[in-house]
Coordinates of C-alpha atoms and ligand atoms in Angstrom, one line a residue:
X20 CA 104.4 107.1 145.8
X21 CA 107.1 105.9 147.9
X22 CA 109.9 108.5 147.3
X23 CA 107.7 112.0 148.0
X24 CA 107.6 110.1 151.7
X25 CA 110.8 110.6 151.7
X26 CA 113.5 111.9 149.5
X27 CA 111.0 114.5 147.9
X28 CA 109.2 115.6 150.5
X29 CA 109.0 119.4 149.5
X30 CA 106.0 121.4 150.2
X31 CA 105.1 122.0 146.5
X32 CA 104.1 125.5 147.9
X33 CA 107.7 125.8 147.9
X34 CA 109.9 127.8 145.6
X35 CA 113.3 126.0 146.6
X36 CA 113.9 123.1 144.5
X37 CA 112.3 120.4 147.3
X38 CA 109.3 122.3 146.2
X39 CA 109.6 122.5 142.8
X40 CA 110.7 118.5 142.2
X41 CA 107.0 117.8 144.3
X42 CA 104.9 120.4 142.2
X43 CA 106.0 119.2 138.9
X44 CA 105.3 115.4 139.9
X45 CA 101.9 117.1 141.4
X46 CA 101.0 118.7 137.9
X47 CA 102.0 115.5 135.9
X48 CA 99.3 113.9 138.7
X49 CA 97.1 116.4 138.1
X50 CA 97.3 115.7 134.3
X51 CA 96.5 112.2 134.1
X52 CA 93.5 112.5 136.0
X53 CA 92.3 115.3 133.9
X54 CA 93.0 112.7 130.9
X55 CA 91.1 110.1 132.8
X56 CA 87.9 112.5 132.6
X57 CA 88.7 114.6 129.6
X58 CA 89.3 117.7 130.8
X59 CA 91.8 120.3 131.3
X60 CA 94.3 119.9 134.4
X61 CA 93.3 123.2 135.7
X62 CA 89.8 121.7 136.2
X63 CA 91.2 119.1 138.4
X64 CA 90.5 119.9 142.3
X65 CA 92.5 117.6 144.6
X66 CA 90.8 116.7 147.5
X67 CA 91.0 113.8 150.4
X68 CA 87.9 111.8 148.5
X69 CA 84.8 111.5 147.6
X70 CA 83.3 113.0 150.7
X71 CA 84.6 116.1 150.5
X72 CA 84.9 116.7 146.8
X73 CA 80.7 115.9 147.2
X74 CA 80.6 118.6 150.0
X75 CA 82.6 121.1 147.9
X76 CA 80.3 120.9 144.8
X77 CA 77.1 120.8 146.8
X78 CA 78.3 123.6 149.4
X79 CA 80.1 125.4 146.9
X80 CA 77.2 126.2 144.7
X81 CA 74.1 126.3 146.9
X82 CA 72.9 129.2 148.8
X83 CA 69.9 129.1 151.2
X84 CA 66.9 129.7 149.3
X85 CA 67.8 128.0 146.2
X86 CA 66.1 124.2 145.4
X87 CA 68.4 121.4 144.4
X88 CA 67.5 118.0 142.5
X89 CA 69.2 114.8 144.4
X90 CA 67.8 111.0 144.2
X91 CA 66.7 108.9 146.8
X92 CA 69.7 106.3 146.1
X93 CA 72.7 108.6 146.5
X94 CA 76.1 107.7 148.7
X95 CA 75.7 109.1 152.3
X96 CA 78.4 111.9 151.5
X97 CA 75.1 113.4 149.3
X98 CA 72.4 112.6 151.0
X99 CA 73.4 114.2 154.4
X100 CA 74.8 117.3 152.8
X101 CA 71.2 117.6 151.2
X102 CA 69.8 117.2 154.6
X103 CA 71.7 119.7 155.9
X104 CA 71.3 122.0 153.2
X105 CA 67.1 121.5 154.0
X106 CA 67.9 122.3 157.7
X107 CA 69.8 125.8 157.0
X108 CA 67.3 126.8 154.0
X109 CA 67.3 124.9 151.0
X110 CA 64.6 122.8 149.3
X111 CA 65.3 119.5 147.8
X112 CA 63.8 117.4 145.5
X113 CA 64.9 113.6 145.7
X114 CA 63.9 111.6 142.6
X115 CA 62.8 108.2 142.8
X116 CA 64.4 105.2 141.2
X117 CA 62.8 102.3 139.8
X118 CA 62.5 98.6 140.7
X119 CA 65.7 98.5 138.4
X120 CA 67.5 101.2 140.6
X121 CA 67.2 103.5 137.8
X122 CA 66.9 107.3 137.6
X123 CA 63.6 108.2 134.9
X124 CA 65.6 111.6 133.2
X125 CA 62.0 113.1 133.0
X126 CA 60.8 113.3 136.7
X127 CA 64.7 115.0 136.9
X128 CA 63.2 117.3 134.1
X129 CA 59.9 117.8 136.0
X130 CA 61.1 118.4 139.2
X131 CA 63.0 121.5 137.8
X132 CA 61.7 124.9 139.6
X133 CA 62.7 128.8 138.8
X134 CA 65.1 128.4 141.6
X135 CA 66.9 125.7 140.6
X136 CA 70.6 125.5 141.2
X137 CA 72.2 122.3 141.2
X138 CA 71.0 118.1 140.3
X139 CA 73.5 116.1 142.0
X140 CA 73.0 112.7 140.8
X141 CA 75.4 109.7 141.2
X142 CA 77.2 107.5 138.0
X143 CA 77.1 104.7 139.4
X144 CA 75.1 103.3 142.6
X145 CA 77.4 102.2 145.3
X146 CA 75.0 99.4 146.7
X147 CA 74.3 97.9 143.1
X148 CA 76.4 99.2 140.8
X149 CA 74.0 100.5 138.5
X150 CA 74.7 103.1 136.2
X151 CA 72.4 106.1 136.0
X152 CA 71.7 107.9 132.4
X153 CA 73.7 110.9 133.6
X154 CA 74.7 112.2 129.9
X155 CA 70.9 112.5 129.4
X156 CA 70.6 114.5 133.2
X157 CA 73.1 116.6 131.6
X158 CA 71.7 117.5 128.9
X159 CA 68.6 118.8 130.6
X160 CA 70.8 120.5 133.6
X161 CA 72.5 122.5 130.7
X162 CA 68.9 123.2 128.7
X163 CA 67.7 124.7 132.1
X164 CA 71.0 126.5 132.8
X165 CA 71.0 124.6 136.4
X166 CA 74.4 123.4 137.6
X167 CA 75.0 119.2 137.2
X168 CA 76.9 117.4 139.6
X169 CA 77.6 113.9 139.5
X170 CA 79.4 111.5 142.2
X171 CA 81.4 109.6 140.2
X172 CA 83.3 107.7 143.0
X173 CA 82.2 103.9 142.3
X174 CA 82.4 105.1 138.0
X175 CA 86.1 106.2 137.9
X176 CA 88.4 103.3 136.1
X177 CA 84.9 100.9 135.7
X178 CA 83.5 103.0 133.0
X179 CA 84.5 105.9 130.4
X180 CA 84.2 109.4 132.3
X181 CA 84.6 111.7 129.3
X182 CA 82.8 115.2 131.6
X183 CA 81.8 116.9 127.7
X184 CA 79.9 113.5 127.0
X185 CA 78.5 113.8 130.5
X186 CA 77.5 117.5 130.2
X187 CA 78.9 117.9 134.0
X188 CA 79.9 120.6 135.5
X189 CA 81.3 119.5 138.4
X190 CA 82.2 115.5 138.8
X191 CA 83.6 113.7 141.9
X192 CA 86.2 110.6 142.2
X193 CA 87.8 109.1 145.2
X194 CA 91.3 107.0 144.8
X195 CA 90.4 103.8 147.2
X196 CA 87.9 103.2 144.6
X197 CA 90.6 103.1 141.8
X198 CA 93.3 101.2 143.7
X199 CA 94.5 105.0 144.8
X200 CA 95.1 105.3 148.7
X201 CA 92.3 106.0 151.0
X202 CA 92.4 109.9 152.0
X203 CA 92.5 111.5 148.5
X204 CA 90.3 112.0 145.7
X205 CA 89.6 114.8 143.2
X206 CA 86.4 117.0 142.1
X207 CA 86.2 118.3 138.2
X208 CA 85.1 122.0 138.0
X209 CA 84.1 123.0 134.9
X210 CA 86.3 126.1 133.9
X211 CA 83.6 129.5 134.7
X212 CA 81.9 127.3 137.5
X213 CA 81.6 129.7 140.3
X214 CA 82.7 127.5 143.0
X215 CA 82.7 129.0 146.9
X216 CA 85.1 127.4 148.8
X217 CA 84.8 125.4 152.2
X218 CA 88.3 125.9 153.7
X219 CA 89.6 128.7 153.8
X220 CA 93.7 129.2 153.8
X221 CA 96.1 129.5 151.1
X222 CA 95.6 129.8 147.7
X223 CA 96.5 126.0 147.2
X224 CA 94.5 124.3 143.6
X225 CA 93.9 127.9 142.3
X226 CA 92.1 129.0 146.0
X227 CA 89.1 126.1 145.5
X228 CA 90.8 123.7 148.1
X229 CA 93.2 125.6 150.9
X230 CA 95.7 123.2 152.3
X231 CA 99.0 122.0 151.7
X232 CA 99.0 119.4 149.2
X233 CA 98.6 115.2 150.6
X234 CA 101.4 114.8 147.8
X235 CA 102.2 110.8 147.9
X236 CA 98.5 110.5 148.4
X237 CA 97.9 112.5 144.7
X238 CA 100.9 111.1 143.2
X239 CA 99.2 107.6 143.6
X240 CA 96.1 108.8 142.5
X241 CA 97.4 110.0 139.4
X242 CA 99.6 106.7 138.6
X243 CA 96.1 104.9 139.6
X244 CA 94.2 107.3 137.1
X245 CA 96.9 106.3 134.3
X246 CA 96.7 102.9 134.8
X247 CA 92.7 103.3 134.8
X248 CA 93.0 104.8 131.5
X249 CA 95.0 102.3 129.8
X250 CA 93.1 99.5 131.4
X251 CA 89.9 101.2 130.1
X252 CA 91.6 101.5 126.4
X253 CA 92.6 98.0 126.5
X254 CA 89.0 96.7 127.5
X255 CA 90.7 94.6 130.3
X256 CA 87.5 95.3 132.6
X257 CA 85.6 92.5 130.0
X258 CA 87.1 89.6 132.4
X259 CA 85.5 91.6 135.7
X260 CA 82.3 91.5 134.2
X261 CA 82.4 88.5 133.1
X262 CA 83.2 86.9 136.1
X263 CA 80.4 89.4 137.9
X264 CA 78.4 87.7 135.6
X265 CA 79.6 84.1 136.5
X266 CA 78.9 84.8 139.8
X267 CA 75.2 85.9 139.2
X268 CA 74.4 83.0 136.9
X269 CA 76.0 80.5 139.3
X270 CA 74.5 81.9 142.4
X271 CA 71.3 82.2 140.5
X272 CA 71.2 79.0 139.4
X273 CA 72.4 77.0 142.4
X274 CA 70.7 78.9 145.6
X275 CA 66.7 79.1 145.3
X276 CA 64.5 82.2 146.6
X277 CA 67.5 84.3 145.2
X278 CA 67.8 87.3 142.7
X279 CA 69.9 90.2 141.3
X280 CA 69.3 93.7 142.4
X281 CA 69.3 96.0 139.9
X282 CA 69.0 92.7 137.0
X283 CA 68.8 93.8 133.7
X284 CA 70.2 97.4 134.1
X285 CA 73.3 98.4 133.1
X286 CA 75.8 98.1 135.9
X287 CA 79.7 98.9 136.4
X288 CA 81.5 95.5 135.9
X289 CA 82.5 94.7 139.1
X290 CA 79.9 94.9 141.3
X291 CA 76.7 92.9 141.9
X292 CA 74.0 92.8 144.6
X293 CA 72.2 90.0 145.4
X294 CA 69.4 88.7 147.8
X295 CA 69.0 85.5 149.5
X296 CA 65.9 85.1 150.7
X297 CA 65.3 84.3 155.0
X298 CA 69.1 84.9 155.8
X299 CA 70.3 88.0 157.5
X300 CA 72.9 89.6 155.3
X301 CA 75.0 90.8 158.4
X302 CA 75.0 87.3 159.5
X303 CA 76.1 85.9 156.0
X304 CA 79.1 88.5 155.3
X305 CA 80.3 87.3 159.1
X306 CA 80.2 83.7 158.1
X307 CA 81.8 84.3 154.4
X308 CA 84.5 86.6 155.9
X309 CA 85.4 83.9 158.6
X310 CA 86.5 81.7 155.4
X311 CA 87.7 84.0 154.2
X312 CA 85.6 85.8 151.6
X313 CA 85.2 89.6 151.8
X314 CA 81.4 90.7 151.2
X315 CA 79.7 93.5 152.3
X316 CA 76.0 94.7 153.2
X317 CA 75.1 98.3 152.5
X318 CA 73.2 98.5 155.2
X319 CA 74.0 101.0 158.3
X320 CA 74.3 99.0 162.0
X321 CA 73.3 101.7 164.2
X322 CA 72.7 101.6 168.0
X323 CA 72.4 97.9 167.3
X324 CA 69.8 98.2 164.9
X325 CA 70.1 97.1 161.0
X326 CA 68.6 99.3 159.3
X327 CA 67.7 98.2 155.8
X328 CA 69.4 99.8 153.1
X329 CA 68.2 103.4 151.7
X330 CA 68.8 101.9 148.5
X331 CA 67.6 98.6 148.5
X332 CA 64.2 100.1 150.0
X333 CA 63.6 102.5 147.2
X334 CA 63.9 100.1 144.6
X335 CA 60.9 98.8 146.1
X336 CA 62.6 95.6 148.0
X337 CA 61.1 94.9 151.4
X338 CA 62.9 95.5 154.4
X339 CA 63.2 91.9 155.1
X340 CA 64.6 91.1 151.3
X341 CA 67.1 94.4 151.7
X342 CA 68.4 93.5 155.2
X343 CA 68.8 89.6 153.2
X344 CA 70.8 91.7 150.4
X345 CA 74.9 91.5 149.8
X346 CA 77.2 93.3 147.6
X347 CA 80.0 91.2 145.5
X348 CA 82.5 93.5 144.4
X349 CA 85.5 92.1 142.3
X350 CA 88.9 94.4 141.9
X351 CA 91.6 94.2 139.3
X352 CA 93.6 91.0 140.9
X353 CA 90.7 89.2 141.4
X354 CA 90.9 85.4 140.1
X355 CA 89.0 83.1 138.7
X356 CA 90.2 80.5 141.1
X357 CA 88.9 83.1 144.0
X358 CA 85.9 83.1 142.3
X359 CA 85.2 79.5 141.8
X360 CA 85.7 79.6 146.3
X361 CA 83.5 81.9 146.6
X362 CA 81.0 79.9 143.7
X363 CA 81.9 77.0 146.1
X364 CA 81.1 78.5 149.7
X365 CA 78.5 80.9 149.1
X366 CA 75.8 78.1 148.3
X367 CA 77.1 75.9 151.8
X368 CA 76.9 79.0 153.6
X369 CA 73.5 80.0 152.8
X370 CA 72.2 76.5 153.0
X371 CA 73.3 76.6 156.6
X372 CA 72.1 79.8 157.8
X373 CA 69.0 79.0 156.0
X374 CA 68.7 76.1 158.1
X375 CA 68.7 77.8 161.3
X376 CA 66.7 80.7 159.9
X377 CA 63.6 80.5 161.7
X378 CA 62.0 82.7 159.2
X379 CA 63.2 80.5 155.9
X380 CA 60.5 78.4 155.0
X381 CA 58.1 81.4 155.6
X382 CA 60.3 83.1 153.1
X383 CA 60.4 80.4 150.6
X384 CA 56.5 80.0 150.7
X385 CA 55.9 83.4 150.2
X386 CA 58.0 83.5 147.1
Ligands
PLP416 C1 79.3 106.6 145.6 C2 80.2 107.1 146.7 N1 80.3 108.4 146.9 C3 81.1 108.9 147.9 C4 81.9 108.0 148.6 C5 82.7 108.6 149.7 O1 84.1 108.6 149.3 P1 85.3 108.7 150.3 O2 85.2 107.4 151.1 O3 86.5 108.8 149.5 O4 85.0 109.8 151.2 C6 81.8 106.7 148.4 C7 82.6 105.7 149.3 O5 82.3 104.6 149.4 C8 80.9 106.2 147.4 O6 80.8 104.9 147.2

């Protein structure tokens, strides 16, 4: 990325030779992410994420009056644009999940109307990392002739994305989830997709996405996409999961009144979600972080409040049990070693927050 900060930093919009050097290394971007997804480069939208590539497919097909199929478990870049598309005319159906986190293909099937224009259901949960059957969502989006798009943002460089095995028409990534930088991302339009756009400007990525280009920002999405690929071919994501997995068996076996969310279904290899019983998450990825383990919650702190994760709730957890919840996510340079500390401190930390959890022993008798 480093030399389109500087010594090419042509507007690829440009014809001089600046430009020119910067759209060529944009196109080779623009290649390797269309490899990344099997498809064809013109297919490939860049955008600055997941966010808006999620706007652009949902905004970009729906009209007012038309019904769309979302889930209950989908990022907030979905769910909100759903909202929103209720409040200006739109009706939406949000499938449940079940206690797995998992998407049953026929209430997607059943909740098809006449007036159906788009399902927008996620890969890959961003909470649990569990993988939805999108290739069979596909293949009743295209039976019904109803548009299929599916966030794709916690998926891309975790899992194959081939868009003809997913029967997608329209298929978001972002490039912080893919080692990438933050601010850029890219959205797969099917070639024939009739796509509105939301900014309008130039005629920038074939006029679906006016603006001039973020080019370091796409070339290192499309060196990250590259290196996805290979990884990928070379099955190096077998030692993430694996030591995802050594971190649920561990955890499991050493901490009581805990459990996997999403246990048993089939997940992304690097992330897991797990509960611990009478200790308040936000408290535990505090305590972790100040020795220096990175954790998250997925739960939303507004105004103060915690409120429990969307998620977490419609699997069927509890408030209580979702607020207790944390996300483990591993990346590429993740070691063993770090691991084994955080196998090491997560047990000591939850034995001391247990012990000053007032609720605790309530929790352990009810369980
Ligand atoms: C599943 C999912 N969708 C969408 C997004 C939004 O992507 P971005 O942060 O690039 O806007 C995220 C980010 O965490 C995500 O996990």
């Amino acid at each position: 990325m480093r030399p389109y900060f500087s010594e090419h930093f042509g507007n690829a919009s440009s014809i001089h030779h600046h430009g020119q050097e910067t759209r060529a290394a944009v196109e080779r971007a623009r290649e390797s992410v269309a490899a990344l997804l099997g498809c064809r480069a013109q297919e490939v939208v860049f955008t600055s994420g997941g966010t808006e590539g999620d706007n652009l497919a949902i905004f970009g097909i729906v009209r007012q009056g038309d019904h769309v199929i979302s889930s209950t478990i989908e990022h907030h870049a979905v769910l909100n644009s759903c909202k929103h598309l209720q409040a200006i005319g739109c009706e939406v159906t949000y499938v449940p999940v079940d206690g797995q986190g998992l998407i049953d293909p026929d209430n997607v099937r059943r909740a098809l109307r006449p007036n159906t224009k788009l399902i927008t259901i996620m890969m890959a949960n961003n909470e649990t990392g569990v993988l939805q059957p999108v290739e069979e969502i596909g293949k009743i989006a295209a039976e019904a002739d109803v548009y299929f798009h599916t966030d794709a943002v916690q998926a891309a460089g975790k899992v194959p994305l081939e868009v003809n095995r997913i029967v997608c028409d329209l298929l978001s990534i972002s490039g912080h989830k893919m080692h990438a930088p933050q601010g850029v991302g890219a959205l797969f339009v099917r070639k024939g997709t009739k796509l509105q756009p939301m900014l309008y400007g130039g005629s920038h990525e074939r006029s679906r996405r006016a603006g001039t280009e973020n080019v370091p920002g796409i070339i290192g999405l499309g060196k990250a996409a590259e290196l996805a690929r290979e990884g990928l071919a070379r099955g190096d994501l077998a030692r993430m999961s694996e030591m995802r997995d050594r971190i649920d068996q561990k955890i499991l076996a050493e901490v009581e009144a805990t459990s996997v969310n999403g246990k048993g279904a089939p997940r992304v290899p690097n992330t897991t979600n797990i509960y611990f019983d009478g200790v308040e998450g936000e408290a535990l990825v505090i305590a972790l972080d100040l020795k220096g383990l990175a954790v998250s919650t997925g739960a939303a702190c507004s105004s103060g409040a915690i409120e429990p994760s969307h998620v977490l709730t419609a699997m069927g957890l509890p408030a209580d049990r979702a607020r207790a919840s944390i996300r483990f996510s591993l990346g590429k340079q993740n070691t063993a070693e770090e691991v084994g500390f955080a196998l090491k401190l997560v047990p000591q930390t939850v034995a001391r927050l247990r012990e000053l959890s007032p609720v605790y022993n309530k929790a352990a008798i009810s369980s």
